[in-house]
Each structure stands twice: as C-alpha cells, then as structure tokens.
Short mmCIF file of the C-alpha atoms (twelve columns), coordinates in Angstrom:
data_MODEL
# 
_entry.id   MODEL 
# 
loop_
_atom_site.group_PDB 
_atom_site.id 
_atom_site.type_symbol 
_atom_site.label_atom_id 
_atom_site.label_alt_id 
_atom_site.label_comp_id 
_atom_site.label_asym_id 
_atom_site.label_seq_id 
_atom_site.Cartn_x 
_atom_site.Cartn_y 
_atom_site.Cartn_z 
_atom_site.pdbx_PDB_model_num 
ATOM 1   C CA . MET A 1   0.000  0.000  0.000   1 
ATOM 2   C CA . LEU A 2   2.863  2.329  0.881   1 
ATOM 3   C CA . TYR A 3   4.477  1.725  -2.541  1 
ATOM 4   C CA . ARG A 4   1.197  2.592  -4.254  1 
ATOM 5   C CA . ILE A 5   0.955  5.831  -2.299  1 
ATOM 6   C CA . LEU A 6   4.569  6.728  -3.156  1 
ATOM 7   C CA . TYR A 7   4.036  5.888  -6.829  1 
ATOM 8   C CA . LEU A 8   0.885  8.011  -6.931  1 
ATOM 9   C CA . GLY A 9   2.747  10.856 -5.251  1 
ATOM 10  C CA . VAL A 10  5.571  10.763 -7.796  1 
ATOM 11  C CA . PHE A 11  3.076  10.525 -10.685 1 
ATOM 12  C CA . LEU A 12  1.122  13.537 -9.446  1 
ATOM 13  C CA . SER A 13  4.343  15.468 -8.908  1 
ATOM 14  C CA . LEU A 14  5.368  14.892 -12.512 1 
ATOM 15  C CA . ILE A 15  1.980  16.086 -13.750 1 
ATOM 16  C CA . ILE A 16  2.190  19.233 -11.615 1 
ATOM 17  C CA . ALA A 17  5.766  19.838 -12.780 1 
ATOM 18  C CA . CYS A 18  4.713  19.642 -16.428 1 
ATOM 19  C CA . GLN A 19  1.781  21.975 -15.833 1 
ATOM 20  C CA . GLU A 20  3.545  24.625 -13.742 1 
ATOM 21  C CA . ASP A 21  7.283  24.416 -14.362 1 
ATOM 22  C CA . VAL A 22  7.613  25.554 -17.957 1 
ATOM 23  C CA . SER A 23  11.410 25.363 -17.700 1 
ATOM 24  C CA . TYR A 24  11.081 21.572 -17.708 1 
ATOM 25  C CA . TYR A 25  12.540 19.830 -20.784 1 
ATOM 26  C CA . PRO A 26  11.963 16.169 -21.685 1 
ATOM 27  C CA . LYS A 27  14.588 13.552 -22.463 1 
ATOM 28  C CA . ILE A 28  15.992 13.716 -26.000 1 
ATOM 29  C CA . VAL A 29  15.142 10.649 -28.102 1 
ATOM 30  C CA . ASN A 30  16.990 10.366 -31.415 1 
ATOM 31  C CA . TYR A 31  16.481 7.981  -34.333 1 
ATOM 32  C CA . ARG A 32  17.663 8.182  -37.911 1 
ATOM 33  C CA . ASN A 33  16.567 6.212  -40.974 1 
ATOM 34  C CA . ILE A 34  17.960 8.048  -43.971 1 
ATOM 35  C CA . GLN A 35  15.631 7.650  -46.957 1 
ATOM 36  C CA . ILE A 36  16.371 10.901 -48.816 1 
ATOM 37  C CA . ASP A 37  19.937 11.419 -50.059 1 
ATOM 38  C CA . SER A 38  19.334 14.377 -52.358 1 
ATOM 39  C CA . ILE A 39  16.605 16.757 -53.484 1 
ATOM 40  C CA . GLU A 40  16.167 18.571 -56.787 1 
ATOM 41  C CA . PHE A 41  15.824 22.315 -56.215 1 
ATOM 42  C CA . GLU A 42  14.184 24.466 -58.877 1 
ATOM 43  C CA . ARG A 43  15.076 28.162 -59.010 1 
ATOM 44  C CA . LEU A 44  12.357 30.648 -59.974 1 
ATOM 45  C CA . GLU A 45  13.237 34.231 -60.850 1 
ATOM 46  C CA . LEU A 46  10.660 36.795 -59.704 1 
ATOM 47  C CA . ASN A 47  10.350 39.614 -62.220 1 
ATOM 48  C CA . LEU A 48  8.951  42.937 -60.961 1 
ATOM 49  C CA . ASN A 49  8.048  44.063 -64.509 1 
ATOM 50  C CA . GLY A 50  9.745  47.446 -64.144 1 
ATOM 51  C CA . TYR A 51  8.457  48.367 -60.671 1 
ATOM 52  C CA . GLU A 52  11.027 50.077 -58.453 1 
ATOM 53  C CA . SER A 53  12.210 48.133 -55.418 1 
ATOM 54  C CA . SER A 54  14.939 48.157 -52.777 1 
ATOM 55  C CA . TYR A 55  15.435 44.418 -53.356 1 
ATOM 56  C CA . TYR A 56  15.324 43.880 -49.647 1 
ATOM 57  C CA . GLY A 57  12.368 42.769 -47.577 1 
ATOM 58  C CA . TYR A 58  10.233 39.879 -46.419 1 
ATOM 59  C CA . SER A 59  8.453  37.015 -48.115 1 
ATOM 60  C CA . PHE A 60  5.839  34.428 -47.290 1 
ATOM 61  C CA . VAL A 61  3.706  31.871 -49.053 1 
ATOM 62  C CA . ASP A 62  0.076  30.834 -48.673 1 
ATOM 63  C CA . ASP A 63  -1.787 28.083 -50.536 1 
ATOM 64  C CA . SER A 64  -1.801 29.907 -53.885 1 
ATOM 65  C CA . CYS A 65  0.725  32.774 -54.097 1 
ATOM 66  C CA . ILE A 66  4.203  34.048 -53.262 1 
ATOM 67  C CA . TYR A 67  4.294  37.422 -51.463 1 
ATOM 68  C CA . TYR A 68  7.103  39.966 -51.245 1 
ATOM 69  C CA . VAL A 69  6.889  43.032 -48.965 1 
ATOM 70  C CA . ASP A 70  9.552  45.661 -49.674 1 
ATOM 71  C CA . LYS A 71  11.257 46.742 -46.451 1 
ATOM 72  C CA . TYR A 72  11.790 50.390 -47.484 1 
ATOM 73  C CA . TYR A 73  9.096  51.140 -50.088 1 
ATOM 74  C CA . CYS A 74  6.443  49.304 -48.043 1 
ATOM 75  C CA . ARG A 75  5.036  47.784 -51.227 1 
ATOM 76  C CA . LEU A 76  3.477  44.365 -51.579 1 
ATOM 77  C CA . PHE A 77  4.110  42.268 -54.694 1 
ATOM 78  C CA . VAL A 78  2.072  39.123 -55.318 1 
ATOM 79  C CA . PHE A 79  3.301  36.334 -57.614 1 
ATOM 80  C CA . THR A 80  1.844  33.088 -58.902 1 
ATOM 81  C CA . LYS A 81  3.289  29.800 -57.657 1 
ATOM 82  C CA . ASP A 82  5.432  29.773 -60.815 1 
ATOM 83  C CA . GLY A 83  6.900  33.211 -60.096 1 
ATOM 84  C CA . ASN A 84  4.848  35.436 -62.425 1 
ATOM 85  C CA . LEU A 85  3.844  38.848 -61.068 1 
ATOM 86  C CA . LEU A 86  0.091  39.175 -60.549 1 
ATOM 87  C CA . PHE A 87  -0.202 42.661 -59.050 1 
ATOM 88  C CA . ARG A 88  1.307  45.253 -56.727 1 
ATOM 89  C CA . GLU A 89  -0.428 46.733 -53.675 1 
ATOM 90  C CA . LEU A 90  0.135  48.998 -50.653 1 
ATOM 91  C CA . GLY A 91  2.936  51.558 -50.376 1 
ATOM 92  C CA . GLN A 92  4.178  54.155 -47.933 1 
ATOM 93  C CA . GLY A 93  1.691  56.748 -46.696 1 
ATOM 94  C CA . ARG A 94  -1.395 57.509 -44.604 1 
ATOM 95  C CA . GLY A 95  -4.049 56.235 -46.978 1 
ATOM 96  C CA . PRO A 96  -6.431 53.316 -46.394 1 
ATOM 97  C CA . ARG A 97  -4.266 51.027 -48.552 1 
ATOM 98  C CA . GLU A 98  -0.884 52.269 -47.318 1 
ATOM 99  C CA . VAL A 99  1.566  51.672 -44.464 1 
ATOM 100 C CA . ASN A 100 2.437  54.688 -42.339 1 
ATOM 101 C CA . CYS A 101 6.010  53.822 -41.373 1 
ATOM 102 C CA . LYS A 102 9.487  54.468 -42.766 1 
ATOM 103 C CA . ARG A 103 10.549 50.833 -42.920 1 
ATOM 104 C CA . ILE A 104 9.110  47.429 -42.232 1 
ATOM 105 C CA . SER A 105 10.476 44.847 -39.782 1 
ATOM 106 C CA . GLY A 106 8.304  41.914 -40.852 1 
ATOM 107 C CA . ALA A 107 5.106  40.744 -42.539 1 
ATOM 108 C CA . ILE A 108 2.951  37.611 -42.506 1 
ATOM 109 C CA . LYS A 109 -0.356 36.288 -43.822 1 
ATOM 110 C CA . CYS A 110 -2.548 35.360 -40.853 1 
ATOM 111 C CA . GLN A 111 -4.719 32.260 -40.672 1 
ATOM 112 C CA . ASP A 112 -7.857 34.339 -41.296 1 
ATOM 113 C CA . HIS A 113 -6.190 35.722 -44.477 1 
ATOM 114 C CA . GLU A 114 -5.474 39.141 -42.975 1 
ATOM 115 C CA . LEU A 115 -2.132 40.653 -43.948 1 
ATOM 116 C CA . LEU A 116 -0.025 41.901 -41.016 1 
ATOM 117 C CA . VAL A 117 2.748  44.425 -41.684 1 
ATOM 118 C CA . LEU A 118 4.992  45.297 -38.748 1 
ATOM 119 C CA . GLY A 119 6.939  48.531 -38.240 1 
ATOM 120 C CA . TYR A 120 10.115 48.962 -36.188 1 
ATOM 121 C CA . THR A 121 8.241  50.442 -33.213 1 
ATOM 122 C CA . LEU A 122 6.066  47.319 -33.198 1 
ATOM 123 C CA . ASP A 123 3.298  49.278 -34.902 1 
ATOM 124 C CA . HIS A 124 0.926  46.711 -36.390 1 
ATOM 125 C CA . TYR A 125 -0.965 47.339 -39.653 1 
ATOM 126 C CA . PHE A 126 -3.674 44.852 -40.607 1 
ATOM 127 C CA . PHE A 127 -5.152 44.650 -44.105 1 
ATOM 128 C CA . ARG A 128 -8.162 42.663 -45.276 1 
ATOM 129 C CA . SER A 129 -8.056 40.401 -48.306 1 
ATOM 130 C CA . ASP A 130 -9.064 43.406 -50.474 1 
ATOM 131 C CA . PHE A 131 -6.012 45.266 -49.030 1 
ATOM 132 C CA . GLU A 132 -8.090 47.846 -47.207 1 
ATOM 133 C CA . LYS A 133 -6.593 48.667 -43.819 1 
ATOM 134 C CA . SER A 134 -8.755 47.180 -41.067 1 
ATOM 135 C CA . ARG A 135 -6.957 48.356 -37.914 1 
ATOM 136 C CA . VAL A 136 -3.684 49.648 -36.489 1 
ATOM 137 C CA . PHE A 137 -2.301 49.192 -33.005 1 
ATOM 138 C CA . LEU A 138 0.830  49.393 -30.894 1 
ATOM 139 C CA . LEU A 139 1.566  46.682 -28.363 1 
ATOM 140 C CA . GLU A 140 -0.139 47.116 -25.001 1 
ATOM 141 C CA . ASN A 141 2.629  46.220 -22.584 1 
ATOM 142 C CA . ASN A 142 2.053  44.175 -19.460 1 
ATOM 143 C CA . ALA A 143 3.336  45.749 -16.241 1 
ATOM 144 C CA . ALA A 144 2.653  42.937 -13.780 1 
ATOM 145 C CA . GLY A 145 5.000  40.175 -12.697 1 
ATOM 146 C CA . THR A 146 8.725  39.853 -12.138 1 
ATOM 147 C CA . ILE A 147 11.440 41.302 -14.345 1 
ATOM 148 C CA . TYR A 148 11.460 37.981 -16.217 1 
ATOM 149 C CA . GLU A 149 7.793  38.361 -17.203 1 
ATOM 150 C CA . LYS A 150 7.461  42.057 -18.088 1 
ATOM 151 C CA . SER A 151 7.322  43.664 -21.516 1 
ATOM 152 C CA . ASP A 152 9.892  46.327 -20.624 1 
ATOM 153 C CA . THR A 153 12.517 43.596 -20.216 1 
ATOM 154 C CA . TYR A 154 12.359 42.155 -23.720 1 
ATOM 155 C CA . THR A 155 12.863 43.247 -27.300 1 
ATOM 156 C CA . THR A 156 12.163 41.418 -30.544 1 
ATOM 157 C CA . PHE A 157 15.215 39.733 -32.095 1 
ATOM 158 C CA . TYR A 158 15.518 41.719 -35.326 1 
ATOM 159 C CA . PRO A 159 18.509 39.782 -36.793 1 
ATOM 160 C CA . ASN A 160 16.150 36.821 -37.251 1 
ATOM 161 C CA . LEU A 161 12.655 38.030 -36.406 1 
ATOM 162 C CA . GLU A 162 10.043 35.270 -36.614 1 
ATOM 163 C CA . ILE A 163 6.376  36.334 -36.494 1 
ATOM 164 C CA . LYS A 164 3.741  33.600 -36.347 1 
ATOM 165 C CA . ASN A 165 -0.027 33.438 -35.998 1 
ATOM 166 C CA . SER A 166 -1.887 30.584 -34.339 1 
ATOM 167 C CA . GLY A 167 -5.531 30.943 -33.374 1 
ATOM 168 C CA . ASN A 168 -6.169 34.381 -31.913 1 
ATOM 169 C CA . SER A 169 -2.550 34.958 -30.923 1 
ATOM 170 C CA . LEU A 170 0.552  36.422 -32.513 1 
ATOM 171 C CA . TYR A 171 3.995  35.176 -31.504 1 
ATOM 172 C CA . TYR A 172 7.422  36.830 -31.671 1 
ATOM 173 C CA . ASN A 173 10.914 35.667 -30.723 1 
ATOM 174 C CA . VAL A 174 12.439 37.955 -28.105 1 
ATOM 175 C CA . TYR A 175 15.541 38.425 -25.979 1 
ATOM 176 C CA . SER A 176 16.709 40.878 -23.319 1 
ATOM 177 C CA . GLU A 177 19.272 43.675 -23.303 1 
ATOM 178 C CA . CYS A 178 17.916 45.043 -20.015 1 
ATOM 179 C CA . ASP A 179 20.705 46.494 -17.808 1 
ATOM 180 C CA . ASP A 180 19.859 44.175 -14.926 1 
ATOM 181 C CA . PHE A 181 19.127 41.103 -17.011 1 
ATOM 182 C CA . ASN A 182 21.052 40.141 -20.151 1 
ATOM 183 C CA . PHE A 183 23.320 37.416 -21.537 1 
ATOM 184 C CA . ILE A 184 26.573 39.366 -20.956 1 
ATOM 185 C CA . ASP A 185 26.275 41.006 -17.521 1 
ATOM 186 C CA . THR A 186 24.077 38.360 -15.841 1 
ATOM 187 C CA . PRO A 187 24.551 35.240 -18.019 1 
ATOM 188 C CA . GLU A 188 23.752 32.579 -15.394 1 
ATOM 189 C CA . LYS A 189 20.521 34.266 -14.365 1 
ATOM 190 C CA . TYR A 190 19.661 35.103 -17.968 1 
ATOM 191 C CA . TYR A 191 19.928 31.591 -19.391 1 
ATOM 192 C CA . GLU A 192 18.095 30.165 -16.394 1 
ATOM 193 C CA . MET A 193 15.178 32.611 -16.234 1 
ATOM 194 C CA . SER A 194 14.811 34.334 -19.602 1 
ATOM 195 C CA . ARG A 195 11.840 33.654 -21.851 1 
ATOM 196 C CA . THR A 196 12.295 33.571 -25.619 1 
ATOM 197 C CA . LEU A 197 8.739  33.870 -27.024 1 
ATOM 198 C CA . MET A 198 6.141  36.613 -26.610 1 
ATOM 199 C CA . GLN A 199 2.424  35.944 -27.084 1 
ATOM 200 C CA . VAL A 200 0.147  38.830 -28.107 1 
ATOM 201 C CA . ASN A 201 -3.621 39.081 -28.533 1 
ATOM 202 C CA . LYS A 202 -4.242 39.491 -32.259 1 
ATOM 203 C CA . ASP A 203 -7.353 41.657 -31.823 1 
ATOM 204 C CA . ASN A 204 -6.068 44.363 -29.494 1 
ATOM 205 C CA . GLY A 205 -2.278 44.028 -29.243 1 
ATOM 206 C CA . LYS A 206 -2.231 43.201 -25.551 1 
ATOM 207 C CA . VAL A 207 0.871  41.299 -24.474 1 
ATOM 208 C CA . GLU A 208 -0.469 38.154 -22.826 1 
ATOM 209 C CA . ARG A 209 2.694  36.407 -21.649 1 
ATOM 210 C CA . PHE A 210 6.344  35.490 -22.191 1 
ATOM 211 C CA . PHE A 211 7.271  31.825 -22.254 1 
ATOM 212 C CA . CYS A 212 9.726  29.183 -23.548 1 
ATOM 213 C CA . PHE A 213 12.890 28.970 -21.455 1 
ATOM 214 C CA . TYR A 214 16.359 28.250 -22.807 1 
ATOM 215 C CA . PRO A 215 17.098 24.501 -22.943 1 
ATOM 216 C CA . PRO A 216 19.880 22.747 -20.959 1 
ATOM 217 C CA . PHE A 217 22.178 23.034 -24.002 1 
ATOM 218 C CA . TYR A 218 22.431 26.795 -23.396 1 
ATOM 219 C CA . GLN A 219 22.248 26.601 -19.596 1 
ATOM 220 C CA . ASN A 220 25.177 24.165 -19.439 1 
ATOM 221 C CA . ASN A 221 27.382 26.213 -21.786 1 
ATOM 222 C CA . ILE A 222 27.001 29.730 -20.420 1 
ATOM 223 C CA . GLY A 223 28.238 32.362 -22.852 1 
ATOM 224 C CA . SER A 224 29.318 29.982 -25.613 1 
ATOM 225 C CA . TYR A 225 26.349 30.750 -27.882 1 
ATOM 226 C CA . ASN A 226 25.732 34.439 -27.209 1 
ATOM 227 C CA . ALA A 227 25.874 35.206 -30.937 1 
ATOM 228 C CA . PHE A 228 22.926 32.832 -31.433 1 
ATOM 229 C CA . PRO A 229 20.508 33.705 -28.605 1 
ATOM 230 C CA . SER A 230 17.267 33.158 -30.499 1 
ATOM 231 C CA . LEU A 231 15.155 30.333 -31.868 1 
ATOM 232 C CA . ASN A 232 13.101 29.161 -34.828 1 
ATOM 233 C CA . TYR A 233 9.593  27.824 -34.245 1 
ATOM 234 C CA . ALA A 234 6.527  26.572 -36.074 1 
ATOM 235 C CA . PHE A 235 3.008  25.306 -35.419 1 
ATOM 236 C CA . ASP A 236 1.556  22.102 -36.848 1 
ATOM 237 C CA . SER A 237 -2.021 21.750 -38.090 1 
ATOM 238 C CA . ALA A 238 -3.207 20.743 -34.596 1 
ATOM 239 C CA . GLY A 239 -1.712 23.849 -33.006 1 
ATOM 240 C CA . ASN A 240 1.249  22.074 -31.402 1 
ATOM 241 C CA . LEU A 241 4.392  24.176 -31.191 1 
ATOM 242 C CA . TYR A 242 7.861  23.090 -32.357 1 
ATOM 243 C CA . VAL A 243 10.907 25.002 -31.129 1 
ATOM 244 C CA . ALA A 244 14.536 24.819 -32.292 1 
ATOM 245 C CA . PHE A 245 17.203 27.138 -30.879 1 
ATOM 246 C CA . GLU A 246 19.790 28.476 -33.312 1 
ATOM 247 C CA . ALA A 247 22.848 26.676 -31.891 1 
ATOM 248 C CA . ASP A 248 21.100 23.618 -30.411 1 
ATOM 249 C CA . SER A 249 20.649 20.397 -32.383 1 
ATOM 250 C CA . THR A 250 17.449 19.484 -30.536 1 
ATOM 251 C CA . ILE A 251 13.893 20.233 -31.691 1 
ATOM 252 C CA . TYR A 252 11.379 20.481 -28.847 1 
ATOM 253 C CA . MET A 253 7.680  19.750 -29.323 1 
ATOM 254 C CA . TYR A 254 5.166  21.533 -27.096 1 
ATOM 255 C CA . GLU A 255 1.597  20.466 -26.466 1 
ATOM 256 C CA . LYS A 256 -0.109 23.495 -28.008 1 
ATOM 257 C CA . ASP A 257 1.989  26.299 -26.471 1 
ATOM 258 C CA . LYS A 258 2.014  24.961 -22.910 1 
ATOM 259 C CA . TYR A 259 5.054  22.803 -22.126 1 
ATOM 260 C CA . PRO A 260 7.477  20.519 -24.002 1 
ATOM 261 C CA . ILE A 261 6.409  16.880 -24.352 1 
ATOM 262 C CA . GLY A 262 9.019  15.575 -26.817 1 
ATOM 263 C CA . ALA A 263 12.567 16.230 -27.996 1 
ATOM 264 C CA . PHE A 264 14.543 14.970 -30.986 1 
ATOM 265 C CA . GLY A 265 17.139 16.181 -33.464 1 
ATOM 266 C CA . TYR A 266 20.662 15.894 -34.825 1 
ATOM 267 C CA . MET A 267 23.324 18.471 -35.606 1 
ATOM 268 C CA . GLY A 268 23.573 19.386 -39.286 1 
ATOM 269 C CA . ARG A 269 26.353 18.181 -41.556 1 
ATOM 270 C CA . ASP A 270 29.659 20.088 -41.755 1 
ATOM 271 C CA . MET A 271 28.508 22.939 -39.536 1 
ATOM 272 C CA . ASN A 272 31.303 25.243 -38.375 1 
ATOM 273 C CA . ARG A 273 30.656 25.484 -34.654 1 
ATOM 274 C CA . ASN A 274 33.935 27.087 -33.561 1 
ATOM 275 C CA . TYR A 275 32.029 29.920 -31.938 1 
ATOM 276 C CA . ILE A 276 33.657 32.983 -30.401 1 
ATOM 277 C CA . PRO A 277 32.113 33.886 -27.001 1 
ATOM 278 C CA . ILE A 278 30.791 37.426 -26.594 1 
ATOM 279 C CA . VAL A 279 31.895 38.650 -23.161 1 
ATOM 280 C CA . ASN A 280 31.341 42.428 -23.294 1 
ATOM 281 C CA . TRP A 281 29.038 44.951 -24.952 1 
ATOM 282 C CA . LYS A 282 31.869 46.906 -26.576 1 
ATOM 283 C CA . LYS A 283 32.339 44.355 -29.364 1 
ATOM 284 C CA . CYS A 284 28.974 42.617 -29.110 1 
ATOM 285 C CA . SER A 285 27.476 43.883 -32.386 1 
ATOM 286 C CA . GLU A 286 30.721 43.400 -34.307 1 
ATOM 287 C CA . ILE A 287 31.281 39.828 -33.129 1 
ATOM 288 C CA . MET A 288 27.621 38.835 -33.447 1 
ATOM 289 C CA . TYR A 289 27.462 40.095 -37.027 1 
ATOM 290 C CA . LYS A 290 30.650 38.249 -38.007 1 
ATOM 291 C CA . GLU A 291 29.650 35.040 -36.240 1 
ATOM 292 C CA . ARG A 292 26.222 34.944 -37.858 1 
ATOM 293 C CA . ASN A 293 27.789 35.414 -41.298 1 
ATOM 294 C CA . THR A 294 30.668 32.938 -40.994 1 
ATOM 295 C CA . LYS A 295 29.571 30.173 -38.584 1 
ATOM 296 C CA . GLY A 296 27.013 27.397 -38.733 1 
ATOM 297 C CA . TYR A 297 23.590 27.609 -37.084 1 
ATOM 298 C CA . PHE A 298 19.954 26.636 -37.678 1 
ATOM 299 C CA . THR A 299 17.968 29.192 -39.667 1 
ATOM 300 C CA . SER A 300 14.327 28.075 -39.966 1 
ATOM 301 C CA . LEU A 301 11.748 25.499 -38.929 1 
ATOM 302 C CA . PHE A 302 8.629  24.436 -40.836 1 
ATOM 303 C CA . VAL A 303 5.974  21.766 -40.283 1 
ATOM 304 C CA . SER A 304 4.305  20.374 -43.388 1 
ATOM 305 C CA . PRO A 305 0.519  20.970 -43.304 1 
ATOM 306 C CA . VAL A 306 -0.009 17.687 -45.169 1 
ATOM 307 C CA . SER A 307 2.520  15.105 -43.955 1 
ATOM 308 C CA . GLN A 308 3.392  16.804 -40.632 1 
ATOM 309 C CA . ASP A 309 7.070  16.295 -41.538 1 
ATOM 310 C CA . VAL A 310 9.339  18.711 -39.669 1 
ATOM 311 C CA . LEU A 311 11.764 20.556 -41.952 1 
ATOM 312 C CA . ARG A 312 14.733 22.468 -40.555 1 
ATOM 313 C CA . THR A 313 17.279 24.509 -42.516 1 
ATOM 314 C CA . TYR A 314 20.771 25.487 -41.462 1 
ATOM 315 C CA . GLN A 315 23.814 27.456 -42.493 1 
ATOM 316 C CA . LYS A 316 27.066 25.499 -42.595 1 
ATOM 317 C CA . GLY A 317 29.390 28.502 -42.290 1 
ATOM 318 C CA . GLU A 318 32.891 28.917 -43.639 1 
ATOM 319 C CA . PRO A 319 34.652 27.483 -45.560 1 
ATOM 320 C CA . LEU A 320 31.639 25.955 -47.371 1 
ATOM 321 C CA . PHE A 321 29.224 28.907 -47.185 1 
ATOM 322 C CA . ASN A 322 26.211 26.879 -48.265 1 
ATOM 323 C CA . GLY A 323 23.217 25.419 -46.491 1 
ATOM 324 C CA . GLY A 324 21.530 22.220 -45.466 1 
ATOM 325 C CA . LEU A 325 18.020 20.850 -45.016 1 
ATOM 326 C CA . GLN A 326 16.934 18.246 -42.474 1 
ATOM 327 C CA . ILE A 327 13.673 16.286 -42.773 1 
ATOM 328 C CA . TYR A 328 12.148 14.567 -39.746 1 
ATOM 329 C CA . ARG A 329 9.172  12.226 -39.999 1 
ATOM 330 C CA . LYS A 330 7.500  11.388 -36.675 1 
ATOM 331 C CA . GLY A 331 10.688 12.445 -34.920 1 
ATOM 332 C CA . VAL A 332 12.963 10.285 -37.091 1 
ATOM 333 C CA . LEU A 333 15.627 11.934 -39.277 1 
ATOM 334 C CA . ILE A 334 14.962 10.673 -42.820 1 
ATOM 335 C CA . GLY A 335 17.061 13.165 -44.758 1 
ATOM 336 C CA . ASP A 336 19.877 15.713 -44.411 1 
ATOM 337 C CA . VAL A 337 20.713 17.213 -47.800 1 
ATOM 338 C CA . LYS A 338 22.779 20.068 -49.176 1 
ATOM 339 C CA . THR A 339 20.887 23.124 -50.419 1 
ATOM 340 C CA . PRO A 340 22.060 25.417 -53.266 1 
ATOM 341 C CA . CYS A 341 22.377 28.348 -50.860 1 
ATOM 342 C CA . VAL A 342 21.355 29.329 -47.352 1 
ATOM 343 C CA . PHE A 343 17.592 29.867 -47.215 1 
ATOM 344 C CA . LYS A 344 14.552 29.577 -44.986 1 
ATOM 345 C CA . ILE A 345 11.397 27.591 -45.715 1 
ATOM 346 C CA . LYS A 346 8.417  29.903 -46.016 1 
ATOM 347 C CA . GLY A 347 5.512  27.733 -47.077 1 
ATOM 348 C CA . TYR A 348 3.950  24.917 -49.031 1 
ATOM 349 C CA . MET A 349 1.903  25.045 -52.232 1 
ATOM 350 C CA . PRO A 350 1.205  21.508 -53.437 1 
ATOM 351 C CA . PRO A 351 3.358  19.818 -54.513 1 
ATOM 352 C CA . TYR A 352 6.208  22.224 -53.668 1 
ATOM 353 C CA . TYR A 353 7.880  23.672 -50.602 1 
ATOM 354 C CA . TYR A 354 9.104  27.242 -51.138 1 
ATOM 355 C CA . SER A 355 12.107 29.131 -49.788 1 
ATOM 356 C CA . ASP A 356 12.202 32.754 -48.774 1 
ATOM 357 C CA . ILE A 357 13.236 35.230 -51.455 1 
ATOM 358 C CA . ILE A 358 16.959 35.400 -52.242 1 
ATOM 359 C CA . PHE A 359 17.985 38.953 -53.192 1 
ATOM 360 C CA . ASP A 360 20.689 39.871 -55.700 1 
ATOM 361 C CA . VAL A 361 20.793 43.605 -54.983 1 
ATOM 362 C CA . GLU A 362 23.740 44.368 -57.265 1 
ATOM 363 C CA . ASN A 363 21.974 42.948 -60.322 1 
ATOM 364 C CA . GLU A 364 18.474 43.935 -59.136 1 
ATOM 365 C CA . LYS A 365 17.160 40.402 -59.258 1 
ATOM 366 C CA . MET A 366 15.417 38.099 -56.829 1 
ATOM 367 C CA . TYR A 367 14.399 34.474 -56.866 1 
ATOM 368 C CA . VAL A 368 13.062 31.615 -54.767 1 
ATOM 369 C CA . TYR A 369 13.798 27.904 -54.636 1 
ATOM 370 C CA . ARG A 370 11.104 25.260 -54.592 1 
ATOM 371 C CA . PHE A 371 11.346 21.518 -54.134 1 
ATOM 372 C CA . LYS A 372 9.342  18.343 -53.573 1 
ATOM 373 C CA . ILE A 373 9.665  15.700 -50.873 1 
ATOM 374 C CA . ILE A 374 8.471  12.342 -52.112 1 
# 
C-alpha cells in the first residue's frame, strides 16, 4: 500500500511539474533512418516588370501565391506559384491602402487571411483580403509580474525576427538587453530565467505572456552561444508548437503552447561550430554580425501541413558557405541534404515547398527555390 501511495505521489508530482514548471525539458530521443539522399531544387526568378524596389524585404507563401513586402518602399508584390507577377499593392503613406512607417520589420499572412505588416516600433498594420486597412495598433505592454515576465525587459530579435499566428494569438521571438538582465552582464541568471517567445492578442495588441525557457544546451554552456541567442519555431495543423534554438541540435515539441512533451534532433552536416564567445558589450554587435555570417547555425523550422514532416534549414558557415536541409518524420531523421544556398522555408503550395526570397541587390534580381519531398 505504501508503494502505491509513493508511486501516486511521484506521478502527481510529474503532472504538476509539467503543468507549472515551464522550464522543464523532456529527455531527448533520437532515431535516424535516412531515406532521402538528395533533393532537386528548382530556381524561380521573380520579375517585378519594371516596378522600383529596394530588393530587400520579407516574403511568405500561402496556398496559392508568393508574397514579397519591400522593407523600405512598403510595397506588396504578389506572384503566382510559378513566379509570375500578378499585381502590386500597398505603399508608404497615410491612406487606407498604405503603411504609415518608414521601414518594415516583418510581414505575414494570418490564418484568417489578414495581412499583417509590422513597423520597427512594433506598430501593427492589418489589411483585409481586399487590401483595405482594417486596424492599427501598438503593443499594449504588461506591467505585472517579475522582471522575467514584463514587456519592458524584452525586445524582438531583429537579426532573425520570426512572427507567427496561431488561433487568436501572434507570436514573436524575443531576448533581453535590459541592464539588470542580459546574456553578458548576468549570463547565469539570464539563461536560467529568460523567456524567448512573446504571445500577443491578435485583436487588441495586448501582451499576454512570455514563455519558452532556454534549454539545458544553453544553460550548461554559459556564454558559448551568445551570438545565437534566439530560436526558430513553427506550429503544426493541430496547433502544437515546435521550437529549435539556433545553436542547439534538438527540436522540442510543445503540447499546443504549454510545455514541451518531446525532444529529438541531430546536428547538421559540416557545420562550423567554432564559436567565439561574446563577453562584453563593446564588441557585441561586431562579433555577433561576423559570427552569424561565418559560422554554422539553424535558420528556420517548418511543419508540413499535409505530412506533418518537420523541416529544418541550417547554415554550414565557412569554408563551405552553403546550407543544409533536415527532414524529420514522426521524430525520425529521414534526410539531411545540401541546399544550393542558405535559405529559410516559407511555405507549401502543393506539390512544392518554397524558400524565402533570395535577393541579388547588385543585379536587381530576386528568386526563390522550390522543391518536392516524395
């Protein structure tokens, strides 16, 4: 009887831990069964048909089109799945079909087909499917809680900003440069207590919470990965959240957006991981910029809406300066292939997966890659 009571007590403790201690991470379980040795990548050039552009911005894909939002001109270009320009919309200004900001920090197509364009002061511009502006808001910060839970502590990670929509929430990857809480001055406390995702109410811009702690990989190697403090993440069709930190080989699966229930993943092939620690603010920007351009790290995460395969891209770093793509099926690595360049996966239009837009500013060209997984 005593053993039953003890067993029940341990079982209940584990349940409570999973429900309340969101810093909990499950055991990593890895399997590989390589079935895909190579993939054929098709390059599509996107022609703007004479429209002026900065050839720098953001792209995304829905079930029928490729979208490009110009960072500086605030224009939206819409292409067919084969790369042909359909039309141009929006622009910079105060009108009902314009964006009133000097430059854009991100853009996505929401699940309800609204277009969200984000400014650098986290000013949100929403447009209906007819491209009429429906509402504008700034984030409504939360003031309650500890320093680890307050809006004033965190900022969005602009070097690799990931905006996602799931249900009635928007999500952003964040980090802290707060004087009393950051990865250089207070690294032990930071990697133990910092959250990396912000959840915002899509209707009114109210910050609802910060969640997703750093995994043991970062906590056990304090300072080693300061140039790669962020994460990539994606939602599957059931609303479960997948998280992969930039320097960590592991992919963590969350039940919805509550707590991690699974962990799997391998390091990419030929990744240069000879990282230089960042130990002071004086050279932080310089070292971080160089590290992110010359070293290997994971760059994007995508869950197939059809097969539920988990796709993760990575940069190998010097001397190779190309990229890789991992494919996981039910947690098992079934492919790790070389990609023609470093890119992120932005969407799926049957039967192709599509990359983000690759910009050739010097020659005023841009293109995407698409590929099939059979």
